[in-house]
Short mmCIF file of C-alpha atoms and ligand atoms in Angstrom, two decimals:
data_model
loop_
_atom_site.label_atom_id
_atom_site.label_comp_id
_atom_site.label_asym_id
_atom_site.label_seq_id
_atom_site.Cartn_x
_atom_site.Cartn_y
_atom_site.Cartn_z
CA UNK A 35 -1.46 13.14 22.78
CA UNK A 36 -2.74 11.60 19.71
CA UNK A 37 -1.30 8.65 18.44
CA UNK A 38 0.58 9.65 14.84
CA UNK A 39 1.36 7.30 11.84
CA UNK A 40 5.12 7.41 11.08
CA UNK A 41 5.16 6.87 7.30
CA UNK A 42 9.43 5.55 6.80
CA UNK A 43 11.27 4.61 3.95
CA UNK A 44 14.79 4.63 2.55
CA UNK A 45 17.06 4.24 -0.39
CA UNK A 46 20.66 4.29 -1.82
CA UNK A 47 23.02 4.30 -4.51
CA UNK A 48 26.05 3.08 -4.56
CA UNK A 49 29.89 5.39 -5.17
CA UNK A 50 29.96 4.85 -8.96
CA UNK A 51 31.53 1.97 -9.92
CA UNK A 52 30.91 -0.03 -6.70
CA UNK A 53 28.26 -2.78 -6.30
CA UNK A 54 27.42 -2.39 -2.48
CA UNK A 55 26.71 0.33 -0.56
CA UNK A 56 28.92 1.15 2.40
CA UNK A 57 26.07 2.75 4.02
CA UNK A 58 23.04 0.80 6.13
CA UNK A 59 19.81 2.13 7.05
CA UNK A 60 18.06 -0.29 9.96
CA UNK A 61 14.54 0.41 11.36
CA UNK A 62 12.71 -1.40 13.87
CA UNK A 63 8.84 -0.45 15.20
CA UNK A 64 8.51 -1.98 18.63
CA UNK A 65 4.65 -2.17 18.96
CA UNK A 66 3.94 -2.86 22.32
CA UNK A 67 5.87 0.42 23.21
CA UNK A 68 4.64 2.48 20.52
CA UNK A 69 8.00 3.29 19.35
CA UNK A 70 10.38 3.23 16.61
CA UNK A 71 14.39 3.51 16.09
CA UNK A 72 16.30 3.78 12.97
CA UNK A 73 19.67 3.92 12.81
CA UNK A 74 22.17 5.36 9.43
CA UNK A 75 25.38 4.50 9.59
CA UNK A 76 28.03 5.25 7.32
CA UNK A 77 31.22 3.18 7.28
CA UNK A 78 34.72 4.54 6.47
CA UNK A 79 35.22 4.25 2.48
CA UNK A 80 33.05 2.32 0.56
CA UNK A 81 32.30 -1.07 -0.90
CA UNK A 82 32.37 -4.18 0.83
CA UNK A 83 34.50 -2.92 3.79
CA UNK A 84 32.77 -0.08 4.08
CA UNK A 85 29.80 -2.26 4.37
CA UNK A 86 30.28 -4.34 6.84
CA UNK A 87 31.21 -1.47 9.24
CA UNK A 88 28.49 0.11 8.72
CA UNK A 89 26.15 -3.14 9.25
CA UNK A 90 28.01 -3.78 12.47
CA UNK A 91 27.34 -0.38 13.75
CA UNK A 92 23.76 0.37 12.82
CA UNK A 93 23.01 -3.22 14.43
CA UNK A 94 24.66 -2.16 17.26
CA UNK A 95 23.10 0.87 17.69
CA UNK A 96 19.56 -0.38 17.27
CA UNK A 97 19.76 -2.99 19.65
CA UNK A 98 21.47 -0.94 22.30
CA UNK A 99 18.84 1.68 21.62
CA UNK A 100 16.26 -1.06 22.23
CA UNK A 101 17.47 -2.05 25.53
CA UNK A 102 17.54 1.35 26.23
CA UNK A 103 21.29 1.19 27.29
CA UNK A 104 22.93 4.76 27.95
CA UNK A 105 24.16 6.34 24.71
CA UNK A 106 27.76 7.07 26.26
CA UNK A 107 28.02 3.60 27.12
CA UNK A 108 26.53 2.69 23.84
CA UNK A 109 29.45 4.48 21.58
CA UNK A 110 31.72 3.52 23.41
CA UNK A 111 30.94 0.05 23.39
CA UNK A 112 30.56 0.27 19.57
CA UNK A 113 34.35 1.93 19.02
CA UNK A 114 35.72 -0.89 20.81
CA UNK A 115 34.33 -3.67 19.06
CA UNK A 116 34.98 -2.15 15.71
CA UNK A 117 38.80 -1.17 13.92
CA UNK A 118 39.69 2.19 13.83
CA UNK A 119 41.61 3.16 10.52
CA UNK A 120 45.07 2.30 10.73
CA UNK A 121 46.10 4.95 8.39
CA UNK A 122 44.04 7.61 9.10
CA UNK A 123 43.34 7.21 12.39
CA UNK A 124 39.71 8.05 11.75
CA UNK A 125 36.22 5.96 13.47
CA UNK A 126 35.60 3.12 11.65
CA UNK A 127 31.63 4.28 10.88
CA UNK A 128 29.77 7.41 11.78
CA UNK A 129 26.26 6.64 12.89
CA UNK A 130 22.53 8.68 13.29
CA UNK A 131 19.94 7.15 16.02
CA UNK A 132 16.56 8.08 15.98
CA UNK A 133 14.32 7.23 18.80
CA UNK A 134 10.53 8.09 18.34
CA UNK A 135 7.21 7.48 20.09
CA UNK A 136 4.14 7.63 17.91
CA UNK A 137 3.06 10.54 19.82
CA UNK A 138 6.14 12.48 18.62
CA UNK A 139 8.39 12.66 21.55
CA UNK A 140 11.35 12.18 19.43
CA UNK A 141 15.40 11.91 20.56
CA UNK A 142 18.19 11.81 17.98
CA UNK A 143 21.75 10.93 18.41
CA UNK A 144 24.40 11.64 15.35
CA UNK A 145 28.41 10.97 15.23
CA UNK A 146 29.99 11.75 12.10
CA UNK A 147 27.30 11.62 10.15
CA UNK A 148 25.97 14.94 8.39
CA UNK A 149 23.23 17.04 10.79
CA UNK A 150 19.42 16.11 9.92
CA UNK A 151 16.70 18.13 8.66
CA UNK A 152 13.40 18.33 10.39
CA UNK A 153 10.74 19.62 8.20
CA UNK A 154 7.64 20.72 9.77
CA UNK A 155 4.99 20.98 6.68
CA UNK A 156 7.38 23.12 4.04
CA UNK A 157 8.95 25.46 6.53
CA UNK A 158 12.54 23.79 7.96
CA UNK A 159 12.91 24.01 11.25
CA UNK A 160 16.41 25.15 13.50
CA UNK A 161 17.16 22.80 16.28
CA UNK A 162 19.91 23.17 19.06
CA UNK A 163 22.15 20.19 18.90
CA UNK A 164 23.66 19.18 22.56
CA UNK A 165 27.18 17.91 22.20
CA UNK A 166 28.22 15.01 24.81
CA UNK A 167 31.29 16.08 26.64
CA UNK A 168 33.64 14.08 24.09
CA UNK A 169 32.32 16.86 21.87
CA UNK A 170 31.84 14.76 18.59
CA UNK A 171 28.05 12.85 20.01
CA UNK A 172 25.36 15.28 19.92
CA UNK A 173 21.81 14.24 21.22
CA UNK A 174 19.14 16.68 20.52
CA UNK A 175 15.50 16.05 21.82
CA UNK A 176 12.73 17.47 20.60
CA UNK A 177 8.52 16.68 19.87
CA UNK A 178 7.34 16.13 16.27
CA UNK A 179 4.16 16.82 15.43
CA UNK A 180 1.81 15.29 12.20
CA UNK A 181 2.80 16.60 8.95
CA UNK A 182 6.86 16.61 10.51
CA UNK A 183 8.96 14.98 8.41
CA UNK A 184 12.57 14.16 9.58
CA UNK A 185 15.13 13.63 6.95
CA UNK A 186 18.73 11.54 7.29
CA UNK A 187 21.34 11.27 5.35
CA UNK A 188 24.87 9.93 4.59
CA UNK A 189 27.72 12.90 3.59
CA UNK A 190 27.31 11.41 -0.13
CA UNK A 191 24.32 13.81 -0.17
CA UNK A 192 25.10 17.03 1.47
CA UNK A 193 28.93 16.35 -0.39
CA UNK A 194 26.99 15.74 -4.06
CA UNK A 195 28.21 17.88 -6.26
CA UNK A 196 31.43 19.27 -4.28
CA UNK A 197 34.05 20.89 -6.19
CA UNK A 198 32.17 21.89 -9.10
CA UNK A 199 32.42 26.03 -10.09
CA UNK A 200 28.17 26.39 -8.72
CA UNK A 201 28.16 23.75 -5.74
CA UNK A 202 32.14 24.66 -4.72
CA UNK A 203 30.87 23.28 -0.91
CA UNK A 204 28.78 20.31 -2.53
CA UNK A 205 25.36 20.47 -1.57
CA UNK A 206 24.91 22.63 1.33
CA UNK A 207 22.49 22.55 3.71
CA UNK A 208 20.47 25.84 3.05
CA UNK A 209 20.17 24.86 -0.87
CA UNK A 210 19.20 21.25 0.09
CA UNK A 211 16.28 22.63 2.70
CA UNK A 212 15.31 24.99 0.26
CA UNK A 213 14.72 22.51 -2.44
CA UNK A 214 12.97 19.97 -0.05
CA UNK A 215 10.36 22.79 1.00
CA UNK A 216 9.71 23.70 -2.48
CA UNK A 217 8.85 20.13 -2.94
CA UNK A 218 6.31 19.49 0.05
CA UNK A 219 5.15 22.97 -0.89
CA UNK A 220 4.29 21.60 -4.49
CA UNK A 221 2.85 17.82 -2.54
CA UNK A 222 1.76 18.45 0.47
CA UNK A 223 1.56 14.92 1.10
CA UNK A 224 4.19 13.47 -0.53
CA UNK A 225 5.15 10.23 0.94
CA UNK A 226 8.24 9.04 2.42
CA UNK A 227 8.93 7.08 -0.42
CA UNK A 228 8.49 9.84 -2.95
CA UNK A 229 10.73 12.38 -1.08
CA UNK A 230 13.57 10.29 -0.56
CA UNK A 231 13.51 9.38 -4.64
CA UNK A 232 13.32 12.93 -5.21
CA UNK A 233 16.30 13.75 -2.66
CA UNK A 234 18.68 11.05 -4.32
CA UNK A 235 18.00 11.94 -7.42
CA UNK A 236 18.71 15.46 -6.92
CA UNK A 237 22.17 13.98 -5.40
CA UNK A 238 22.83 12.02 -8.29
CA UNK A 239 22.44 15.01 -10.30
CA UNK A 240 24.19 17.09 -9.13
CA UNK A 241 26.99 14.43 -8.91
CA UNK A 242 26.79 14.48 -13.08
CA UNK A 243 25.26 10.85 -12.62
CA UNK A 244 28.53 9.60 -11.21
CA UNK A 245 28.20 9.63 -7.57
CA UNK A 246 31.53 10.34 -5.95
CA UNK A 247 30.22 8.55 -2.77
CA UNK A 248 27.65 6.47 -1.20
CA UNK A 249 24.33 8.12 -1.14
CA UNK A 250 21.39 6.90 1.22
CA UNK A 251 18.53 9.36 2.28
CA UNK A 252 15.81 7.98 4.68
CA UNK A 253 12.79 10.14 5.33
CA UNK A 254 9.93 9.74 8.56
CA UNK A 255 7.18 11.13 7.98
CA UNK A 256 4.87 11.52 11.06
CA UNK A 257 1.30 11.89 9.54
CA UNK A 258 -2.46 10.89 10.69
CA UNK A 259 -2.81 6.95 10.00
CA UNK A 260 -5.27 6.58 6.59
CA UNK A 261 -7.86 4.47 7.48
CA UNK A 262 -9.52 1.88 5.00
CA UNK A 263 -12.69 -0.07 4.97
CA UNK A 264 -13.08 -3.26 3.41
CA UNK A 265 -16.50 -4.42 3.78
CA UNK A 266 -17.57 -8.17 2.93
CA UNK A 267 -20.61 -10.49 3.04
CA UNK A 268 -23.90 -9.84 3.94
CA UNK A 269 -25.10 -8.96 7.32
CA UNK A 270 -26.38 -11.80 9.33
CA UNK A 271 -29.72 -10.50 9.62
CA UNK A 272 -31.78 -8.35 7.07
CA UNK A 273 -32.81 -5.39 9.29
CA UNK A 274 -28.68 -4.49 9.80
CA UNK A 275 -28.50 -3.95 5.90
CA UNK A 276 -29.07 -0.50 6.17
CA UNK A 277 -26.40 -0.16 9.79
CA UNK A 278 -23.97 -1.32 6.99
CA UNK A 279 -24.77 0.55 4.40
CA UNK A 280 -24.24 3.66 6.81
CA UNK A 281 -21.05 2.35 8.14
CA UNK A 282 -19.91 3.18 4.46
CA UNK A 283 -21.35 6.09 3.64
CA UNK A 284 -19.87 7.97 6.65
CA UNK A 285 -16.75 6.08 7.10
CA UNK A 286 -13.90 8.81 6.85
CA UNK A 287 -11.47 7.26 4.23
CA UNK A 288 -11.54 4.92 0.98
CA UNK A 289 -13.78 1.78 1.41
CA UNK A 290 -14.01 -1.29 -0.76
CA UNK A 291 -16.97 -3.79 -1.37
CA UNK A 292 -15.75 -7.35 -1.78
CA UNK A 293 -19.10 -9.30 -2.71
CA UNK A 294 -21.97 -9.39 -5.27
CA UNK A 295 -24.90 -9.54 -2.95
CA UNK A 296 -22.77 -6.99 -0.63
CA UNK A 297 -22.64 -4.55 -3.57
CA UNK A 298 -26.46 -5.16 -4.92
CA UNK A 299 -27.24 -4.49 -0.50
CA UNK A 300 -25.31 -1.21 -1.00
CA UNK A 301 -26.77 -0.31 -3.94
CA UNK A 302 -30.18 -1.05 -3.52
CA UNK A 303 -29.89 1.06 0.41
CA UNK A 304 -28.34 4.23 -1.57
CA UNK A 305 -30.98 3.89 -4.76
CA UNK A 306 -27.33 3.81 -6.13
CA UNK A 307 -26.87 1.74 -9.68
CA UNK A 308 -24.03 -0.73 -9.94
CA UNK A 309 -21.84 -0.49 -13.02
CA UNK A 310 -19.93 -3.82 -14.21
CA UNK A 311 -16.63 -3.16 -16.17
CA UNK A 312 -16.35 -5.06 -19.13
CA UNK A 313 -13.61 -3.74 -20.51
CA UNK A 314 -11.08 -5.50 -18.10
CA UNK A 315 -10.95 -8.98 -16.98
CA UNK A 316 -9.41 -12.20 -15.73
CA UNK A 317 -10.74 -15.11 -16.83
CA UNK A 318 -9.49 -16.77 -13.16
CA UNK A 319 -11.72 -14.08 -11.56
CA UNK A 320 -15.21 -11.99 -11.93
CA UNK A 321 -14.34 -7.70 -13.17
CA UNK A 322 -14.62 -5.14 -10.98
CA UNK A 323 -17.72 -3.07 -10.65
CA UNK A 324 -18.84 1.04 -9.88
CA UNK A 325 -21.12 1.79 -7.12
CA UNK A 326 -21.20 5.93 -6.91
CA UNK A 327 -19.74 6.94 -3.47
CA UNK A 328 -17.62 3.35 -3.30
CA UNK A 329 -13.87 3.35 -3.97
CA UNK A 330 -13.64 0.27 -5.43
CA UNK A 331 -16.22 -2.87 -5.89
CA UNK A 332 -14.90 -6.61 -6.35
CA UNK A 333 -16.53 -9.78 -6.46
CA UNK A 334 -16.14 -11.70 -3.37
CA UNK A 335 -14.48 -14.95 -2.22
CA UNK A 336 -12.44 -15.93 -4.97
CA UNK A 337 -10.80 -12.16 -5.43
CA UNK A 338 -10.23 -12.06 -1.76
CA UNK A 339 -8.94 -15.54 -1.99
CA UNK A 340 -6.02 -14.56 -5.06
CA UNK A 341 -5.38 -11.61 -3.14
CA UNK A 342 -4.10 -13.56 0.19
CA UNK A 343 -2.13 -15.61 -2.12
CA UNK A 344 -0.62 -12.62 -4.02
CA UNK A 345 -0.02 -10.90 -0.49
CA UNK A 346 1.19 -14.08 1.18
CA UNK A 347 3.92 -14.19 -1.68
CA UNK A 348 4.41 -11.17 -2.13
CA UNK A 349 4.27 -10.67 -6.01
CA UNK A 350 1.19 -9.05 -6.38
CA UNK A 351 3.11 -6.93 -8.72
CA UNK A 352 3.21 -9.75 -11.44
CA UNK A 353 -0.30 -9.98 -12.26
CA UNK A 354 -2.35 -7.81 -14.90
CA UNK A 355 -2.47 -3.95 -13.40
CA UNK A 356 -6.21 -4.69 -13.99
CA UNK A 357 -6.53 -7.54 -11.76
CA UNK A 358 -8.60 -7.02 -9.29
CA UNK A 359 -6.99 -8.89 -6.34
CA UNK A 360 -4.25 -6.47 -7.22
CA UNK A 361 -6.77 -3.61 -7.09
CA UNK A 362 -7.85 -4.73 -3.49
CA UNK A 363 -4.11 -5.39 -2.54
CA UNK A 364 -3.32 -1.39 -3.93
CA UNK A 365 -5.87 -0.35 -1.41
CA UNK A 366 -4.83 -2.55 1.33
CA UNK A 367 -0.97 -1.33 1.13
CA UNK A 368 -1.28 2.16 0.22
CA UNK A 369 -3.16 2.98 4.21
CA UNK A 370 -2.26 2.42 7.50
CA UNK A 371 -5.00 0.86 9.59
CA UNK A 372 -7.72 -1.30 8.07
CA UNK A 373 -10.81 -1.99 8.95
CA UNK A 374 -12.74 -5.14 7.99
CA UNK A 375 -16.24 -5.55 8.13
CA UNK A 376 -17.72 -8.85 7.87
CA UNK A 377 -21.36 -9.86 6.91
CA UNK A 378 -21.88 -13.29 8.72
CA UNK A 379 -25.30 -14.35 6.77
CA UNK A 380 -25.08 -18.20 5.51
CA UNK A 381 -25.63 -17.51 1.07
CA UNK A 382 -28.29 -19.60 0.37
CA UNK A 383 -27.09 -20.37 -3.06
CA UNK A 384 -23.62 -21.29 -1.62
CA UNK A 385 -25.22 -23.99 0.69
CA UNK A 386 -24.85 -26.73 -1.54
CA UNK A 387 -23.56 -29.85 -0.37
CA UNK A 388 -21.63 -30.04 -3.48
CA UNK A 389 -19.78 -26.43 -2.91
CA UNK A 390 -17.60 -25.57 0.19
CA UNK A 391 -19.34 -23.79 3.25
CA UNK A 392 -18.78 -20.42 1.81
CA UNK A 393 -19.23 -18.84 4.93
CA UNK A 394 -16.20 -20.11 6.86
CA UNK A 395 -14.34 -19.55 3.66
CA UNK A 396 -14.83 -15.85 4.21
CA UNK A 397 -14.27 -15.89 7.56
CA UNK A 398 -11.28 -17.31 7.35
CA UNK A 399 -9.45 -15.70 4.31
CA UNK A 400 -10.18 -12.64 5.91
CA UNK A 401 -8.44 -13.19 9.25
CA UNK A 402 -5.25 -14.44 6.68
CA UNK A 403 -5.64 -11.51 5.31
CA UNK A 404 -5.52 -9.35 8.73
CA UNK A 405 -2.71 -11.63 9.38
CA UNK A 406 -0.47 -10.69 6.99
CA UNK A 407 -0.88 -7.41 6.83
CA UNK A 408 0.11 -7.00 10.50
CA UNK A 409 2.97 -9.16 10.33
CA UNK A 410 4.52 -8.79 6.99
CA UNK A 411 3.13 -5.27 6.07
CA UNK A 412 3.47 -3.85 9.61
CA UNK A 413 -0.33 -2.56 8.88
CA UNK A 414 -3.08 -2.35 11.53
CA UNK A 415 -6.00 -4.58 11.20
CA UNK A 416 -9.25 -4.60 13.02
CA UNK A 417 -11.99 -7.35 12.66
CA UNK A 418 -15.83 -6.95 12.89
CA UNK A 419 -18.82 -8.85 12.38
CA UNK A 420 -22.55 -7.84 11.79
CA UNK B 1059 -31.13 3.28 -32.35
CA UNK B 1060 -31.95 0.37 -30.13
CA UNK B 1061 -29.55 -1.87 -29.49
CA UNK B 1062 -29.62 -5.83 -28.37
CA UNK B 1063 -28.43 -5.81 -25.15
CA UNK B 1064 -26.89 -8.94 -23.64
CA UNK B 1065 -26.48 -9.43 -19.89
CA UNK B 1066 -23.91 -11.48 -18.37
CA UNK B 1067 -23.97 -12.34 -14.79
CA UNK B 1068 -20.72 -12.05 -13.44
CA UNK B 1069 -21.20 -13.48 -10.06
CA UNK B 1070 -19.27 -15.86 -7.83
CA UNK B 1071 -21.11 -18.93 -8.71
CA UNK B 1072 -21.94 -18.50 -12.45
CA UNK B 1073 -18.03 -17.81 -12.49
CA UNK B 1074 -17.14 -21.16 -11.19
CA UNK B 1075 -19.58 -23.01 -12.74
CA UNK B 1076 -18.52 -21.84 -16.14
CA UNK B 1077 -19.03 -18.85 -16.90
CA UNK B 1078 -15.24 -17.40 -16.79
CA UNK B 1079 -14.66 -17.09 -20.25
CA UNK B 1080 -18.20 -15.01 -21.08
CA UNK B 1081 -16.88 -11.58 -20.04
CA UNK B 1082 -14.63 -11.66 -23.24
CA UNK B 1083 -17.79 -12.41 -25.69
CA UNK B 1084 -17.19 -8.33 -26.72
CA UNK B 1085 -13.98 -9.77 -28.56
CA UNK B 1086 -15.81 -12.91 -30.23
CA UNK B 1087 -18.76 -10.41 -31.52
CA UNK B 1088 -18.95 -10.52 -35.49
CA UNK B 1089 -17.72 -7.05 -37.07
CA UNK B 1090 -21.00 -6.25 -38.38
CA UNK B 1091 -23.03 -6.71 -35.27
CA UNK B 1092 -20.73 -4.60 -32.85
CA UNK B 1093 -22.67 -1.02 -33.03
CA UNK B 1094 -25.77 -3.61 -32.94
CA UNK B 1095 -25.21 -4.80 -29.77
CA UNK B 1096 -25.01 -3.65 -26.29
CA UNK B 1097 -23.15 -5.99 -23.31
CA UNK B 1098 -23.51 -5.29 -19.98
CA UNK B 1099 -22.43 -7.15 -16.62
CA UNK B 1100 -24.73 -7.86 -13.51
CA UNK B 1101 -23.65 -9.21 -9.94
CA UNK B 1102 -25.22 -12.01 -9.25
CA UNK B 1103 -29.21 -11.82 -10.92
CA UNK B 1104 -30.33 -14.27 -8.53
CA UNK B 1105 -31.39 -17.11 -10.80
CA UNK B 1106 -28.82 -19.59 -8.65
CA UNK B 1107 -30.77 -19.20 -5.71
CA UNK B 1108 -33.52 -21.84 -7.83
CA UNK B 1109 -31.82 -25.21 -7.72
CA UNK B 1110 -34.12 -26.38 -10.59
CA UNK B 1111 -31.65 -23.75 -13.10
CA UNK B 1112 -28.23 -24.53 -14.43
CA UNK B 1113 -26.11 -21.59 -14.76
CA UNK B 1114 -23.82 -19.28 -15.55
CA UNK B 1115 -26.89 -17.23 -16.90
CA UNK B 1116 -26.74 -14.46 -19.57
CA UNK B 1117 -30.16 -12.60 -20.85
CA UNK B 1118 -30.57 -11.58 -24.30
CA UNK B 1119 -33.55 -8.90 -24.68
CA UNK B 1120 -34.67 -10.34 -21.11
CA UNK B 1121 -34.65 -13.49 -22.83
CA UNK B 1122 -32.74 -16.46 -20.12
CA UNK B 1123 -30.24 -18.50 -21.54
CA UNK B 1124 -28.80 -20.90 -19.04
CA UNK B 1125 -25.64 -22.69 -19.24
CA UNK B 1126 -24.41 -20.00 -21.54
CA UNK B 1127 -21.31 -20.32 -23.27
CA UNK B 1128 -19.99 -17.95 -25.66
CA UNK B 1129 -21.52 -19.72 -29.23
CA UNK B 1130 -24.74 -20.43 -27.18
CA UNK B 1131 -25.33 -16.33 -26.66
CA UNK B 1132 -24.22 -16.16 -30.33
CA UNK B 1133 -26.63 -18.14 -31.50
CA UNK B 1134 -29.17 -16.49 -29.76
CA UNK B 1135 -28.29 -12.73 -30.60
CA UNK B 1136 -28.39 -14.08 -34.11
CA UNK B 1137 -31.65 -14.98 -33.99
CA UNK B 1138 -32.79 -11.98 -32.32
CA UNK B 1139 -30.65 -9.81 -35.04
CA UNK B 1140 -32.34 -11.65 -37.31
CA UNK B 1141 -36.06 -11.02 -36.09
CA UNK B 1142 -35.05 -7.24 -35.49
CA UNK B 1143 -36.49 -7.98 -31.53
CA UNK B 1144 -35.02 -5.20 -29.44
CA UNK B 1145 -35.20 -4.49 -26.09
CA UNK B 1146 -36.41 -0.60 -24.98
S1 FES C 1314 -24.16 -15.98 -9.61
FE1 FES C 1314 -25.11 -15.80 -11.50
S2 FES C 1314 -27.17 -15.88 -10.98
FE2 FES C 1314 -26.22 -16.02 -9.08
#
């Protein structure tokens, strides 16, 4: 089974008039077993309280779900530890588990919490939910495939709206499926990101813009990784010019050139002309160039330099939308696995006792790079050298 | 019409050495002489490779200026303006 991508994100807005959310989304991608978990959990009422419960149980349930601990034992475990409403007599916090391998084979557990949608491309698909025998923890199992998209969500969603004369039932789950086809009928490839803004919105909307509970929506979106080039340096020896120049031209994806004599190598093995921009620049780094075929063309060292800095802290978001270390960085976020070639030939003109050995430079702000993007990004990186 | 073109090398080393500030000469161009003049920007022209050269390195017409700083291309397109010299 192929390996899939599993695109995630999530979002909330508070009940109006509260500050915190009393609903928690946790995620967790355990790489050496090619799995993920993410847990939603909803705690009784909102605000702080709320909160709280609901951190305590979607910890819970993630690291129980980790250890792989039986989910009977797991729920029960969890309404022990936490209060059950005095009052009411209600659970303290209703939670949603999903457990997925990147090849799909997917298992989802739900208490409380209102059932989620599986879309696969635009159509929305019926799955048979298997109650436990305490009749209120379903587990249904089932395999995703790429362009599935599983959504969650908190009763602040599917309840939007409730009460009012054309939504007496609040949002209702035939309406809300119907509305999230239309949209990946519209964007195929909408992203995780974008579909969950789009789904909260709509809630909030349909609320009047005062949201009579928590909202949170969390979308997966299983989809084949998008694979990046980044290409820097010229090849150690002159006859591998054109292997590189190939490596580009029929690399499946976006590719970027970081490097003068890297771009003028390209060029000159295409009979391609290279383009400088003018119109934009930084004076703390060279402009950006056009090579025909070539998403994007920087200068080197010092670019790839600002942009480990900017990724390092993280507020590559602050500089000039034309910078391009923020260009590079745009590239380097927006796919999945990426792919670093590096030319390994000493520049002459950078040999200079008086200047830094370039070479190692490169070498090294490229594995920082890689770095980062593994472990802060939760990116895949490869390294190669010609 | 011809223009004067001016060529700016905007690679790694003229950068450092310099040559940050030349990408904005557009802005410090004289009113009259904008539709006159034509700037361009060039990776690395290779002129650092010959230790006996200072750069950063901008051509006028093909003509080399080295150390170039924004009055010193100036200068230079002004005398070219002045002699009517254009490059094909
Ligand atoms: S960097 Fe300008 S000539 Fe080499």
């Amino acid at each position: 089974m192929k390996k899939m991508f599993i695109d995630i994100d999530y979002g909330f807005t508070p009940k109006f008039g509260q500050i915190v959310c009393g609903d928690v989304f946790l995620s967790e991608k355990i790489k050496n077993e090619n799995r993920l978990i993410a847990v939603l959990s909803d705690g009784l009422g909102s605000g702080i309280k709320a909160n709280i419960l609901a951190n305590m149980t979607a910890t819970m349930a993630l690291n129980f779900t980790i250890n792989d601990q039986p989910i009977e034992r797991s729920a029960a475990s969890i309404r022990d530890t936490l209060p059950v409403d005095p009052q009411r007599k209600i659970a303290f916090a209703s939670f949603t588990i999903v457990d997925t391998e990147f090849d799909g084979q997917t298992r989802i557990i739900e208490y409380g919490n209102p059932q989620f949608l599986v879309f696969r491309k635009d159509k929305l698909l019926t799955i048979d939910h298997q109650f436990l025998a305490d009749g209120e923890v379903s587990i249904t199992e089932f395999q995703t495939q790429i362009e599935d998209r599983i959504v969650l969500f908190s009763d602040g969603v599917s309840q939007s709206g409730i009460g009012r004369k054309d939504m007496p039932f609040g949002w209702e789950t035939d309406q809300m499926g119907g509305v999230i086809s239309q949209i990946i009928e519209k964007d195929s490839g909408i992203s995780a990101y974008e579909l969950r803004k789009r789904i909260i919105g709509q809630s909030i909307l349909n609320d009047i813009g005062k949201p009579s509970d928590d909202i949170t929506c969390a979308v997966l979106y299983f989809r084949n990784p998008r694979k990046l080039l980044v290409c820097t340096g010229p090849p150690y020896s002159k006859n591998k010019d054109e292997e590189m120049a190939a490596t580009i031209r029929d690399f499946e994806g976006r590719t970027v050139l970081c490097g003068g004599t890297t771009a003028l190598i390209v060029a000159r093995e295409w009979g391609e002309e290279i383009e400088v921009d003018m119109k934009h620049f930084t004076s703390d780094i060279p402009p950006i160039s056009y090579i025909k075929g070539v998403s994007l063309v920087t200068e080197g060292i010092l670019t790839l330099c600002k942009a480990a800095e900017l990724l390092k802290h993280g507020n590559y978001e602050d500089v000039d939308r034309h910078d391009p270390a923020r260009l590079v960085i745009q590239e380097l976020l927006s796919h999945d696995h990426i792919d670093f070639l590096v030319g390994t030939k000493i520049n002459e003109a950078h040999q200079d006792p008086s200047l830094p050995v370039e070479l190692e430079i490169r070498r090294n702000v490229i594995k920082k790079i890689a770095y980062l993007l593994e472990k802060k990004y939760l990116k895949e990186a490869t390294l190669k050298y010609i | 019409m011809k223009k004067h073109t001016v060529v700016i090398c905007t690679g790694t080393l003229c950068h450092v050495l310099g040559g940050s500030e030349l990408p904005s000469l557009g802005q410090s161009l004289p009113e009259a002489w904008r539709d006159l003049v034509n700037i361009k920007g060039s990776p690395c022209m290779g002129y650092c490779k010959d230790g006996a050269m200072q750069p950063p390195f901008v051509e006028v017409n093909g003509e080399l200026i080295q150390e170039a700083s924004v009055s010193k291309v100036l200068d230079c397109l002004e005398k070219h303006i002045a002699h009517g010299t254009k490059e094909k």
